[in-house]
PDB file of C-alpha atoms in Angstrom:
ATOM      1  CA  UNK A1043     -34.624  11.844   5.725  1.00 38.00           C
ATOM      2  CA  UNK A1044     -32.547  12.489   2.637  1.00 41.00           C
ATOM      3  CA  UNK A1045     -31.512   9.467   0.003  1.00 39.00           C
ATOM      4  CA  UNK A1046     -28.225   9.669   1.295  1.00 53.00           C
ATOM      5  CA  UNK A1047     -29.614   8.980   4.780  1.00 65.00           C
ATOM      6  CA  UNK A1048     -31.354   6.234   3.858  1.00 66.00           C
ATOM      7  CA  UNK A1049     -28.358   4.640   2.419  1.00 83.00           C
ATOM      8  CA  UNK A1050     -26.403   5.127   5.315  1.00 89.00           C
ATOM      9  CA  UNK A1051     -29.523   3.744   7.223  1.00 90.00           C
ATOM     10  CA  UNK A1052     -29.358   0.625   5.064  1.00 92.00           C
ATOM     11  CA  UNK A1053     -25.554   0.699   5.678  1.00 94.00           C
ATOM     12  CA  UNK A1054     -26.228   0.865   9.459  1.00 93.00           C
ATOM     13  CA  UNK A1055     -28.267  -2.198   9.739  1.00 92.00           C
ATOM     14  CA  UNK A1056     -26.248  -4.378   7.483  1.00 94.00           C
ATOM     15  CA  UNK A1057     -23.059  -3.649   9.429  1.00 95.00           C
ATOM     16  CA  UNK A1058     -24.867  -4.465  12.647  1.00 93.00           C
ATOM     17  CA  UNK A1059     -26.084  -7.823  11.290  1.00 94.00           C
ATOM     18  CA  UNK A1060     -22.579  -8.643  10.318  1.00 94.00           C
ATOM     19  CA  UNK A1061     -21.226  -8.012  13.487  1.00 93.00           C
ATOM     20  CA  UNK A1062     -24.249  -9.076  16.021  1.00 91.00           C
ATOM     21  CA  UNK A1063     -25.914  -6.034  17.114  1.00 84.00           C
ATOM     22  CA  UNK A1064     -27.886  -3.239  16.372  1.00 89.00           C
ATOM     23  CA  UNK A1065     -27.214  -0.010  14.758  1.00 90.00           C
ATOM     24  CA  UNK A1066     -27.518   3.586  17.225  1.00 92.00           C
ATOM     25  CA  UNK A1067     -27.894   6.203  14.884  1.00 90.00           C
ATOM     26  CA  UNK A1068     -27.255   7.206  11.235  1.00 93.00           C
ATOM     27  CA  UNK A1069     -23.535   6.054  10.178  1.00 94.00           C
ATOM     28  CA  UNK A1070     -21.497   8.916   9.657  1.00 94.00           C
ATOM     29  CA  UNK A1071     -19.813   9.368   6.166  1.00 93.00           C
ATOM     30  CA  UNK A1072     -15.729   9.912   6.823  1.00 93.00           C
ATOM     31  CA  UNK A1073     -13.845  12.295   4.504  1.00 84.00           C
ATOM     32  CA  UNK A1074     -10.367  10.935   2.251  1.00 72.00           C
ATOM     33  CA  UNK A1075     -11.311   8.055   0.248  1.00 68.00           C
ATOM     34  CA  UNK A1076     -10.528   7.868  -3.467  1.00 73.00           C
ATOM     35  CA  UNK A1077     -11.699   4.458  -3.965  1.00 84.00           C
ATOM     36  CA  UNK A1078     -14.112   3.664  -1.288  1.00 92.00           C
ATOM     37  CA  UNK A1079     -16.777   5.123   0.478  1.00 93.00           C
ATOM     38  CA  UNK A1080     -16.078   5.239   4.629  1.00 95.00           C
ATOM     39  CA  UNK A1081     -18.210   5.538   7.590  1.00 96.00           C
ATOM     40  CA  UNK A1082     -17.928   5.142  10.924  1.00 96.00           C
ATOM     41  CA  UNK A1083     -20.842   3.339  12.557  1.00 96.00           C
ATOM     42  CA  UNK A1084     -22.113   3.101  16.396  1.00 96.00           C
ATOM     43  CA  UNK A1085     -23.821  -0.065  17.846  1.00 95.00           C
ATOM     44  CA  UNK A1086     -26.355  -0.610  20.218  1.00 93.00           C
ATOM     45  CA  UNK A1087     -23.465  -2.336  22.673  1.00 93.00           C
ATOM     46  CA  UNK A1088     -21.049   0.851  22.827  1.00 94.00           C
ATOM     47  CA  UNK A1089     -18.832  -0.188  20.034  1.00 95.00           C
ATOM     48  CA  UNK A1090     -17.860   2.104  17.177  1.00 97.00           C
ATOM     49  CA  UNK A1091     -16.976   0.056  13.769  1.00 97.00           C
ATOM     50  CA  UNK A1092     -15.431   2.144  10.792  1.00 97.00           C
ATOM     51  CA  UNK A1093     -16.812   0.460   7.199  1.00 97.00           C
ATOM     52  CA  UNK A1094     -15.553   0.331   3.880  1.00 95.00           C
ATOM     53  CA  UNK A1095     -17.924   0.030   0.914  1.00 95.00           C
ATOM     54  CA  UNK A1096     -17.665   0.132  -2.356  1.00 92.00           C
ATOM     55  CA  UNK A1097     -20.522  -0.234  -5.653  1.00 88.00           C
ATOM     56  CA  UNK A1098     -19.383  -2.571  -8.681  1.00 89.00           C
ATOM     57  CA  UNK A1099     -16.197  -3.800  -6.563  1.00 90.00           C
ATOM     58  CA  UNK A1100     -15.163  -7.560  -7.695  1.00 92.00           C
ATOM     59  CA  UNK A1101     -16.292  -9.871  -5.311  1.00 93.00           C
ATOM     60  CA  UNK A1102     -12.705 -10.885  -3.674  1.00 95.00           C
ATOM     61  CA  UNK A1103     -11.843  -7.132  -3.580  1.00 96.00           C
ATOM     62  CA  UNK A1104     -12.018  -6.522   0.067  1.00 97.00           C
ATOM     63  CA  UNK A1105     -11.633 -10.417   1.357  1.00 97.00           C
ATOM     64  CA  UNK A1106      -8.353  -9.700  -0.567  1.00 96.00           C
ATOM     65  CA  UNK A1107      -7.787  -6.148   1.960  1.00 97.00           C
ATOM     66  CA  UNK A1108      -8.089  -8.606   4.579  1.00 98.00           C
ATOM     67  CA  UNK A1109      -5.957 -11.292   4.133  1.00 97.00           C
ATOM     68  CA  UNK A1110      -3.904  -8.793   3.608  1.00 97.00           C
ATOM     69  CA  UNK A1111      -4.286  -7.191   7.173  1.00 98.00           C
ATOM     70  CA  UNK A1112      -4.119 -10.588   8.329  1.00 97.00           C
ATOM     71  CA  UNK A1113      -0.787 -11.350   6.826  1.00 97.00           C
ATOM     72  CA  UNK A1114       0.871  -7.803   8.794  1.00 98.00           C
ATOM     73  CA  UNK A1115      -1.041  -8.763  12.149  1.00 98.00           C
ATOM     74  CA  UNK A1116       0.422 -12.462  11.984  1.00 98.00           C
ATOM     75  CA  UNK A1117       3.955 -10.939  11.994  1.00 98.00           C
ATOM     76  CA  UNK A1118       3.631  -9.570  15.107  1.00 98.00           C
ATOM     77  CA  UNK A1119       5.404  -6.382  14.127  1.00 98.00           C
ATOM     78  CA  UNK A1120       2.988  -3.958  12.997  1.00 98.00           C
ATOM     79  CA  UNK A1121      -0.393  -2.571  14.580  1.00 98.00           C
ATOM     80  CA  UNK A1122      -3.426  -2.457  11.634  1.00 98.00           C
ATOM     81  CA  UNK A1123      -6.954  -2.760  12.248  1.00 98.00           C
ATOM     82  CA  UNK A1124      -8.923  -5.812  13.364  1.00 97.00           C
ATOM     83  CA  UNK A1125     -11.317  -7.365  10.251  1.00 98.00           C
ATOM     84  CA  UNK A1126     -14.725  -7.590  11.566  1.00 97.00           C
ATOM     85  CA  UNK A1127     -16.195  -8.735   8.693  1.00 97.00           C
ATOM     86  CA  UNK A1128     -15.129  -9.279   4.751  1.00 97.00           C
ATOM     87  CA  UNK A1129     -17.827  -9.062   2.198  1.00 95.00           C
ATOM     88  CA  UNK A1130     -18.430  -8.396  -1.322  1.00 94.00           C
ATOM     89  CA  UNK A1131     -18.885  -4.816  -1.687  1.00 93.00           C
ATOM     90  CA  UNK A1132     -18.305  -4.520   2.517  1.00 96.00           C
ATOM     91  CA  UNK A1133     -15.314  -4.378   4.742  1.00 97.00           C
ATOM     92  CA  UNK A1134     -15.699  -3.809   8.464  1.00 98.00           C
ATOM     93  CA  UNK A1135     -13.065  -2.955  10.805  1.00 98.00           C
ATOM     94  CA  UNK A1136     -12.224  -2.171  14.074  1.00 97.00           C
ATOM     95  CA  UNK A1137     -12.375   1.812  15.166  1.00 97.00           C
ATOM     96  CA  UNK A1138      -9.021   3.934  16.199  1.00 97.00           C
ATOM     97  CA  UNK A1139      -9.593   7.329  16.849  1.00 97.00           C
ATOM     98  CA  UNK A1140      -7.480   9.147  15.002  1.00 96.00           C
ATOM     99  CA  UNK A1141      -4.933  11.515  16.300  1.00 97.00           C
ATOM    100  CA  UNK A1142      -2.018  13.929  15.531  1.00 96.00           C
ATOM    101  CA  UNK A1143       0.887  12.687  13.829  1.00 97.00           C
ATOM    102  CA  UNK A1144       3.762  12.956  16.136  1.00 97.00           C
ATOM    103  CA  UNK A1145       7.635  12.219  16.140  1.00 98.00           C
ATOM    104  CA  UNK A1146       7.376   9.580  18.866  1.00 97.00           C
ATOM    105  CA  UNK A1147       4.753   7.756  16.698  1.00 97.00           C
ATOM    106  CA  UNK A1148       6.610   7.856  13.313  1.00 98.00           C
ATOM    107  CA  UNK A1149       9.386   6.649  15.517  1.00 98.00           C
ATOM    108  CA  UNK A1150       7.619   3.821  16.741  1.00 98.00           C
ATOM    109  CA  UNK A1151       6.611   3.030  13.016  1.00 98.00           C
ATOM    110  CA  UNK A1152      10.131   3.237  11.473  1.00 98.00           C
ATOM    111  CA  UNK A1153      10.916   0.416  14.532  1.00 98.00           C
ATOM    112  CA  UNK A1154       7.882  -1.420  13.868  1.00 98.00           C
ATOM    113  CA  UNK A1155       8.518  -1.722   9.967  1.00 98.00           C
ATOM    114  CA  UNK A1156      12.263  -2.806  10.718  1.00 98.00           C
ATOM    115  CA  UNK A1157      10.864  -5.927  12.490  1.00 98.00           C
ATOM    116  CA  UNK A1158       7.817  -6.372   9.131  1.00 98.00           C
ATOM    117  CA  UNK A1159      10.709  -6.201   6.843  1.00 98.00           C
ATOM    118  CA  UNK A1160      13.014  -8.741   9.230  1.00 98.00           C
ATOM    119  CA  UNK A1161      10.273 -11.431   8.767  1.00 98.00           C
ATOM    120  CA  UNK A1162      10.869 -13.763   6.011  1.00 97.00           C
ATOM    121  CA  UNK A1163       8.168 -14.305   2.801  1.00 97.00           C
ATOM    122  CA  UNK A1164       7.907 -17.800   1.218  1.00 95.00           C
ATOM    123  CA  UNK A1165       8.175 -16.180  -2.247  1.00 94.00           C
ATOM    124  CA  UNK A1166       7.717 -12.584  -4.218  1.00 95.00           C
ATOM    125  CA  UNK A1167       4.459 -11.336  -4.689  1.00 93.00           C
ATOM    126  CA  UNK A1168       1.445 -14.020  -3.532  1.00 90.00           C
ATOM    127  CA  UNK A1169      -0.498 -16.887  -4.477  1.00 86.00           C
ATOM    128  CA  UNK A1170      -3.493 -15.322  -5.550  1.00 87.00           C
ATOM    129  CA  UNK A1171      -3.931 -11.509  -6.540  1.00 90.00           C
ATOM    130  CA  UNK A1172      -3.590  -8.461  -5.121  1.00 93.00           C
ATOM    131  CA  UNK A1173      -5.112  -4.525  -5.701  1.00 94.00           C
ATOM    132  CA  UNK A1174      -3.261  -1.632  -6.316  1.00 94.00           C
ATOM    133  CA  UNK A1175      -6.180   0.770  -5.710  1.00 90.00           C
ATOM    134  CA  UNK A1176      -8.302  -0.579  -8.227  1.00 92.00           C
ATOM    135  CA  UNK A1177      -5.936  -2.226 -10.529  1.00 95.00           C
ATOM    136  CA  UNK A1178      -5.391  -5.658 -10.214  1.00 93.00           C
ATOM    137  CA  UNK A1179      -2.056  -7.656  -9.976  1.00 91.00           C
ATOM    138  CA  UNK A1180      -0.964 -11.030  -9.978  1.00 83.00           C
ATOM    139  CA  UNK A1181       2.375 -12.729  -9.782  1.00 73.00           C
ATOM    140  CA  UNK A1182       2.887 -14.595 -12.598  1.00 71.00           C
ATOM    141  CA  UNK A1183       2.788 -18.892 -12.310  1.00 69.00           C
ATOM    142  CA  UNK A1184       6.121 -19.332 -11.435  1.00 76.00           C
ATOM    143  CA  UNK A1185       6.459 -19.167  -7.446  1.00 75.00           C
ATOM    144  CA  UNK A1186       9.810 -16.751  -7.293  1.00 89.00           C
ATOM    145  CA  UNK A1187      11.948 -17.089  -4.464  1.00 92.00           C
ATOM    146  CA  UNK A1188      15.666 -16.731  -5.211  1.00 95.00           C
ATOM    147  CA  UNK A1189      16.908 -12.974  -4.170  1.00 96.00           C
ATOM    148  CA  UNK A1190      19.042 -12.407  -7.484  1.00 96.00           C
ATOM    149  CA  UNK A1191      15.429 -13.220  -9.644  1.00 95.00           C
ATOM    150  CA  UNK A1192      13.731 -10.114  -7.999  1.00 96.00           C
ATOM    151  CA  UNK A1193      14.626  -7.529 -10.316  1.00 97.00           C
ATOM    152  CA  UNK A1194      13.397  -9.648 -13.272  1.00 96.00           C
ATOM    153  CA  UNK A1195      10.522 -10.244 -11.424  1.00 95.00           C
ATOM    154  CA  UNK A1196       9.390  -6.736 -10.579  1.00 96.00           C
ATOM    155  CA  UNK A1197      10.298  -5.775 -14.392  1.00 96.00           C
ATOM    156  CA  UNK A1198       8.192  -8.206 -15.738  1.00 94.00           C
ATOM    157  CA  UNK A1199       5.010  -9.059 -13.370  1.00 93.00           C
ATOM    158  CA  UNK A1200       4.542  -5.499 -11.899  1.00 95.00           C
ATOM    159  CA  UNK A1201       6.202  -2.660 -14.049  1.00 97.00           C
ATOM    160  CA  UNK A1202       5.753  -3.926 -17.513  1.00 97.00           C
ATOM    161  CA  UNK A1203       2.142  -4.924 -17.133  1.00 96.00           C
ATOM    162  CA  UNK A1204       0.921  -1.303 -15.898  1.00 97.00           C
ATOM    163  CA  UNK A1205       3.069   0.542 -18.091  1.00 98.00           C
ATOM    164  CA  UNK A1206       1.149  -1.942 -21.141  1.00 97.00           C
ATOM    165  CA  UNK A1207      -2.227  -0.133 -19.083  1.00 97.00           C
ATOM    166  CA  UNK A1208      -0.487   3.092 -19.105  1.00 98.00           C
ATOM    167  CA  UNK A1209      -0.121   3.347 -22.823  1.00 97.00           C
ATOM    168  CA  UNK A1210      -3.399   1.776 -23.936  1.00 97.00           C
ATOM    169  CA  UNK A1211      -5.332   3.980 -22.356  1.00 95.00           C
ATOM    170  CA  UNK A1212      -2.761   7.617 -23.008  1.00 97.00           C
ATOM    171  CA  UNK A1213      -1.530   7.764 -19.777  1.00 97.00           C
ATOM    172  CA  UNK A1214       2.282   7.747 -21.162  1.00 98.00           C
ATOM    173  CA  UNK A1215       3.741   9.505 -23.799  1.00 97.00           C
ATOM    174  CA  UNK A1216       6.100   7.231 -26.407  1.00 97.00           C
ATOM    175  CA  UNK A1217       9.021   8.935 -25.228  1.00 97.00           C
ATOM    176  CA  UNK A1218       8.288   8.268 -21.537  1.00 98.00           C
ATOM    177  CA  UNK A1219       7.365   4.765 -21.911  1.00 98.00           C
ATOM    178  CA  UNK A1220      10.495   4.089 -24.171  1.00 98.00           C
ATOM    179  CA  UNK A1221      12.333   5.129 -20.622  1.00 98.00           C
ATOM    180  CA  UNK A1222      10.324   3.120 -18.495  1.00 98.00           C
ATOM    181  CA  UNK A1223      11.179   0.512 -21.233  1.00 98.00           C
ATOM    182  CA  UNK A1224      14.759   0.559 -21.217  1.00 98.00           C
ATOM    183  CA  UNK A1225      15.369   0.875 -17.073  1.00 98.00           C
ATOM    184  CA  UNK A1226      13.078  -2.674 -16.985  1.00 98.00           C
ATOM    185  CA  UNK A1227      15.799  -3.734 -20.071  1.00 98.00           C
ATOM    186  CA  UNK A1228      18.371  -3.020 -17.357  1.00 97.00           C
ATOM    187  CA  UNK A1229      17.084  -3.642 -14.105  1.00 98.00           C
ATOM    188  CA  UNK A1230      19.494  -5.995 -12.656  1.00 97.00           C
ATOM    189  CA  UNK A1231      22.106  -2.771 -13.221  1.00 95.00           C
ATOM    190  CA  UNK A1232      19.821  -0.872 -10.907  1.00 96.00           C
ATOM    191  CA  UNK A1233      18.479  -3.046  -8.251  1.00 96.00           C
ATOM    192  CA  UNK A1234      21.335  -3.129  -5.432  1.00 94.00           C
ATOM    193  CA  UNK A1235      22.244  -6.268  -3.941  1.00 94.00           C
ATOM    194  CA  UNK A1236      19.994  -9.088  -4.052  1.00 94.00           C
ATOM    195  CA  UNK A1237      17.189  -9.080  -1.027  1.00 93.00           C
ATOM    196  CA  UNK A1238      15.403 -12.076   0.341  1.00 95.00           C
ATOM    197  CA  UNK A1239      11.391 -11.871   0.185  1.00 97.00           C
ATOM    198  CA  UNK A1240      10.576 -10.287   3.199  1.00 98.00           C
ATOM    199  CA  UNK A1241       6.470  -9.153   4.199  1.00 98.00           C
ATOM    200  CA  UNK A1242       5.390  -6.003   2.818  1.00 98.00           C
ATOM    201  CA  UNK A1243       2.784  -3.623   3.089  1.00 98.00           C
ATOM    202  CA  UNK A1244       3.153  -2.931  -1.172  1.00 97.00           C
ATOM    203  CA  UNK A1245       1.257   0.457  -0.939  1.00 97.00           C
ATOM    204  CA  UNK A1246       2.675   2.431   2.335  1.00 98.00           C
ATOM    205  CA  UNK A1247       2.240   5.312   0.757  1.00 96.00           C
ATOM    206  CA  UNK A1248       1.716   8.186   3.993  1.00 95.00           C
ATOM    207  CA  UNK A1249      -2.453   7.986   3.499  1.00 94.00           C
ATOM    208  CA  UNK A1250      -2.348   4.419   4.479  1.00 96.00           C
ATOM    209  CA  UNK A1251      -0.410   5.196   7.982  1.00 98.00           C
ATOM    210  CA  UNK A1252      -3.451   5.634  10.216  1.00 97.00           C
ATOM    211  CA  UNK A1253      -2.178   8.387  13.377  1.00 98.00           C
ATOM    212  CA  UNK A1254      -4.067   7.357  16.313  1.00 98.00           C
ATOM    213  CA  UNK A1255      -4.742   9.399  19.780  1.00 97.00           C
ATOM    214  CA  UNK A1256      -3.312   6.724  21.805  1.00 96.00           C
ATOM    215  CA  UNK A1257       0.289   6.778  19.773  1.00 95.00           C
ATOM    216  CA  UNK A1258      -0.148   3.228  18.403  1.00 97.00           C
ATOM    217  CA  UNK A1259       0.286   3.852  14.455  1.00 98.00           C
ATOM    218  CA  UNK A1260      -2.004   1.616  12.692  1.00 98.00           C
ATOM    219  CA  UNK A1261      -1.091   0.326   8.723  1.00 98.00           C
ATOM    220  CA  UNK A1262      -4.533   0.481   6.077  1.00 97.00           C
ATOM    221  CA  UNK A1263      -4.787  -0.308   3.009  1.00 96.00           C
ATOM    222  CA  UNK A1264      -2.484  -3.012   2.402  1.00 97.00           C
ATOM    223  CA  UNK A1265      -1.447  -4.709  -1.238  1.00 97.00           C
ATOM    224  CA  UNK A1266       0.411  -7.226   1.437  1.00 97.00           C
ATOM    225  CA  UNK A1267       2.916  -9.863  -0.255  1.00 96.00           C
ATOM    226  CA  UNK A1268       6.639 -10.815  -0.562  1.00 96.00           C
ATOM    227  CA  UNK A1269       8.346  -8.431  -1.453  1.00 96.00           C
ATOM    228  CA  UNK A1270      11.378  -5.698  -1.273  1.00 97.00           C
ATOM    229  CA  UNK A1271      11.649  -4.160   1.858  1.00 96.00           C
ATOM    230  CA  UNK A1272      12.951  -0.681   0.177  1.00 97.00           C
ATOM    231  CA  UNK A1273       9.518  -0.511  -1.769  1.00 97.00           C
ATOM    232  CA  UNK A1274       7.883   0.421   1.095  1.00 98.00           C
ATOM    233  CA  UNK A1275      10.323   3.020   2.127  1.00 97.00           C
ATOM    234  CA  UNK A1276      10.532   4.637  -0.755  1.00 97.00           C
ATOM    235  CA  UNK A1277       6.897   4.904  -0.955  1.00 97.00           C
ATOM    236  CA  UNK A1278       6.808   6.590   1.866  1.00 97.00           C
ATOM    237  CA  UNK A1279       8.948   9.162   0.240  1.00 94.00           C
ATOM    238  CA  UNK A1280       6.555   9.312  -2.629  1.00 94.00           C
ATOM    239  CA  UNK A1281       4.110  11.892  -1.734  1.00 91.00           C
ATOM    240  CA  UNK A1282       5.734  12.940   1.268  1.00 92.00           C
ATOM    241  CA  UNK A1283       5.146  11.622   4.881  1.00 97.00           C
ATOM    242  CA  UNK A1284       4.956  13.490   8.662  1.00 97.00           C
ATOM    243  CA  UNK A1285       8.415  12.865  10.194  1.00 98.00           C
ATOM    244  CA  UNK A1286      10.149  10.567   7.651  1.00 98.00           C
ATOM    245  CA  UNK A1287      13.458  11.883   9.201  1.00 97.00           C
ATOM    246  CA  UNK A1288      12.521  10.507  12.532  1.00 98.00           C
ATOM    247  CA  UNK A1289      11.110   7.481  10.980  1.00 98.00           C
ATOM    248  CA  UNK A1290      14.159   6.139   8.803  1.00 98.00           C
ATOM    249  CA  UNK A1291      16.441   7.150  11.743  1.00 98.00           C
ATOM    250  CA  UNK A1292      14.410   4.469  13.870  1.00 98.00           C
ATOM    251  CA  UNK A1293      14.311   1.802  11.891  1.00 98.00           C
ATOM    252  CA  UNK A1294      17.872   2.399  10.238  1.00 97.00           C
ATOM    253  CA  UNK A1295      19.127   2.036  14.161  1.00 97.00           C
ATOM    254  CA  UNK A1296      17.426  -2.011  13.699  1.00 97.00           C
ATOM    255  CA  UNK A1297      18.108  -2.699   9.912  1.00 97.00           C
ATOM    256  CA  UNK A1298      20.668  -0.514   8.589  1.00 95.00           C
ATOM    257  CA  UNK A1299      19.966   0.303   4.378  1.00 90.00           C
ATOM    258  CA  UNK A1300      23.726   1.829   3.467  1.00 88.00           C
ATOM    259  CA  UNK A1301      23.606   3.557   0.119  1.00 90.00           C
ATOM    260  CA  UNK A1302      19.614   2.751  -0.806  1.00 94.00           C
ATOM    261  CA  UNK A1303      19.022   6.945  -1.966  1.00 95.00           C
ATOM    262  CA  UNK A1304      19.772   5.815  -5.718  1.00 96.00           C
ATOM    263  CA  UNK A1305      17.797   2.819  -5.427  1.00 97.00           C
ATOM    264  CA  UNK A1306      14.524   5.097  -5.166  1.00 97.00           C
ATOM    265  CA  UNK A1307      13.214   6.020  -8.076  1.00 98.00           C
ATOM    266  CA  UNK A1308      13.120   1.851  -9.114  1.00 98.00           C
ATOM    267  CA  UNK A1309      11.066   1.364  -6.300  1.00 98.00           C
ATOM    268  CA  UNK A1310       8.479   4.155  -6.885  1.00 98.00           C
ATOM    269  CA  UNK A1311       8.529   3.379 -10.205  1.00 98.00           C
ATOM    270  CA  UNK A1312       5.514   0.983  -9.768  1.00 98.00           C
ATOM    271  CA  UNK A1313       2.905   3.437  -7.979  1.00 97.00           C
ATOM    272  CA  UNK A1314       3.692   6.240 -10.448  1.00 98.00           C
ATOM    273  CA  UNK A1315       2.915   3.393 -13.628  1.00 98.00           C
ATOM    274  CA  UNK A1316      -0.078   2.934 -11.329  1.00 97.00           C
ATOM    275  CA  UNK A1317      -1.289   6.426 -11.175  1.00 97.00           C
ATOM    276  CA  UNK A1318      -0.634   6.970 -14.946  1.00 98.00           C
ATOM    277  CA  UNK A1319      -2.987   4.146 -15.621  1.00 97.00           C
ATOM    278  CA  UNK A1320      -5.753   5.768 -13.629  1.00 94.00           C
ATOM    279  CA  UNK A1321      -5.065   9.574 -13.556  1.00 93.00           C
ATOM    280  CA  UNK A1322      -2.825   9.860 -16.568  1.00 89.00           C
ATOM    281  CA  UNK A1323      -1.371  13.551 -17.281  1.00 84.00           C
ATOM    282  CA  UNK A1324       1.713  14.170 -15.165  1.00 94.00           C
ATOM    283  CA  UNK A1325       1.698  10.892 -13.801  1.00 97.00           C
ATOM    284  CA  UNK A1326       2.746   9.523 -16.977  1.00 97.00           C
ATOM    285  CA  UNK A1327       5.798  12.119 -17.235  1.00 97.00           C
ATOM    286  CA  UNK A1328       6.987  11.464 -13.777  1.00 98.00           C
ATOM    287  CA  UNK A1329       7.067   7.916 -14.940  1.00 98.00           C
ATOM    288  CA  UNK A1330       9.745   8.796 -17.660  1.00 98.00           C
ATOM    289  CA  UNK A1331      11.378  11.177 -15.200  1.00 98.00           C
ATOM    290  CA  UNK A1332      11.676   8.613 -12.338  1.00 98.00           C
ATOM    291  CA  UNK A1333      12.949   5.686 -15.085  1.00 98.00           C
ATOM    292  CA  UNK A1334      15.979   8.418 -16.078  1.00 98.00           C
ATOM    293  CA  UNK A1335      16.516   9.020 -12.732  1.00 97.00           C
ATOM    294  CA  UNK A1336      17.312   5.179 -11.640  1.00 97.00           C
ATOM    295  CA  UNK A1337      19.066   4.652 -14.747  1.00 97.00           C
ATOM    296  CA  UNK A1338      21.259   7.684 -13.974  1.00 95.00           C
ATOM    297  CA  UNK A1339      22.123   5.829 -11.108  1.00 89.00           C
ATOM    298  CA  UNK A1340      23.609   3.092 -12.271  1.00 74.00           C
ATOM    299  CA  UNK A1341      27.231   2.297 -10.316  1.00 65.00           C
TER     300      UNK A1341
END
């Protein structure tokens, strides 16, 4: 048995403990994560249980995943995985075999995040933080409700904070973050017309849509909160998604979004500051690209 083995034999026995049974066989390490190590695990009872560990992770990181999974599956409107078990350094969740990414199921999404983004949020962002991969955010101490404060909001509890990150650690060139700078000076020019808080997912970027064999899309992954509905569209945009076409089509026929194409580059403005905190390079040059962009935009 290799070392690796023998973690994953550790792994095994842990996960069965957690969820009252025994391990049957060695966990098998799944491919794709950035931030986490994955396995899916069998037990002794016929179940299969995928888990999520990860070394060094603060101690709320993955109880945070799964209130966050909790929040989604309490609307009612969107399928994501049941939490098994919420641990520091552990998440366990229920199985979905995966399967192809079809038309009919990014359908079924764009229908299913109509109703998410129908359901009314108390306020923007949460009461407690959240993760952006593995960068933390918080909302600020003033609960924000009112639909016209949003912009403000965004600018100054989730853009300007990572683009501070971004330039500490050279992830942004001057030039770029004097962009990024000016569109948060302006942001109420940019931001459309005011939208309520509605339940987000906050990172539905395309590797957090989980295509399953039996058609029922599942949502991973989340940074759930109040939020603006468009930010998870245009996310989905980001890095480019199976059957977007089909998806906006279905949920535009249930909540119709006239005019949102120049109100794009605001909302992906966030997960770009995001990757030039952790990747820097291009990241940060997209940043200043994207800022131009919405500020070209302006009516």
């Amino acid at each position: 048995m290799t070392i690796a083995d023998d973690g994953a034999v550790a792994l095994g026995h842990r996960v069965a403990a957690v969820t009252g049974g025994s391990p049957r066989g060695v966990p098998r390490r799944l491919t794709g994560g950035d931030i986490c190590d994955a396995y899916r695990v069998r037990l002794d009872d016929g179940r299969t249980v995928f888990a999520k560990v990860r070394d060094g992770a603060p101690a709320d990181f993955f109880t945070i995943e799964a209130a966050g999974l909790d929040l989604l599956r309490a609307t009612g409107t969107v399928t994501v995985p049941e939490v098994l078990a919420a641990l520091p350094g552990l998440l366990v969740l229920g199985w979905a075999d995966p399967g192809e990414a079809t038309a009919a199921q990014a359908e079924r999404l764009g229908r299913q995040l109509a109703a998410l983004h129908a359901t009314p949020a108390p306020r923007y962002g949460t009461d407690g933080p959240l993760h952006l991969g593995t960068l933390r955010l918080t909302s600020g101490a003033t609960p924000v409700d009112e639909p016209a404060d949003w912009p403000v909001w965004h600018a100054t509890h989730r853009l300007l904070p990572l683009l501070a990150m971004a330039v500490d650690n050279g992830g942004i060139a001057p030039e770029d973050a004097r962009d990024v700078t000016r569109l948060c000076e302006r942001v109420e020019d940019v931001a459309g017309p005011p939208q309520p808080p509605a339940v987000i997912h906050g990172d539905l970027w395309s590797g957090n849509i989980l295509w399953t064999a039996d058609q029922r899309p599942q949502l991973i992954d989340p940074s759930a909160q109040g939020g603006h509905p468009e930010t998870d569209l245009a996310l989905l945009d980001l890095f480019g998604c199976p059957h977007l076409d089909r998806l906006l089509a279905a949920y535009q026929e249930l909540r119709p979004l006239p005019h949102r194409a120049p109100r794009i580059p605001l909302h992906q403005l966030q997960h770009l500051l995001a990757h030039a905190v952790l990747f820097g390079g291009g990241y940060g040059r997209r940043c200043g690209e994207t800022a131009r962009r919405a500020l070209a935009a302006r009516p």
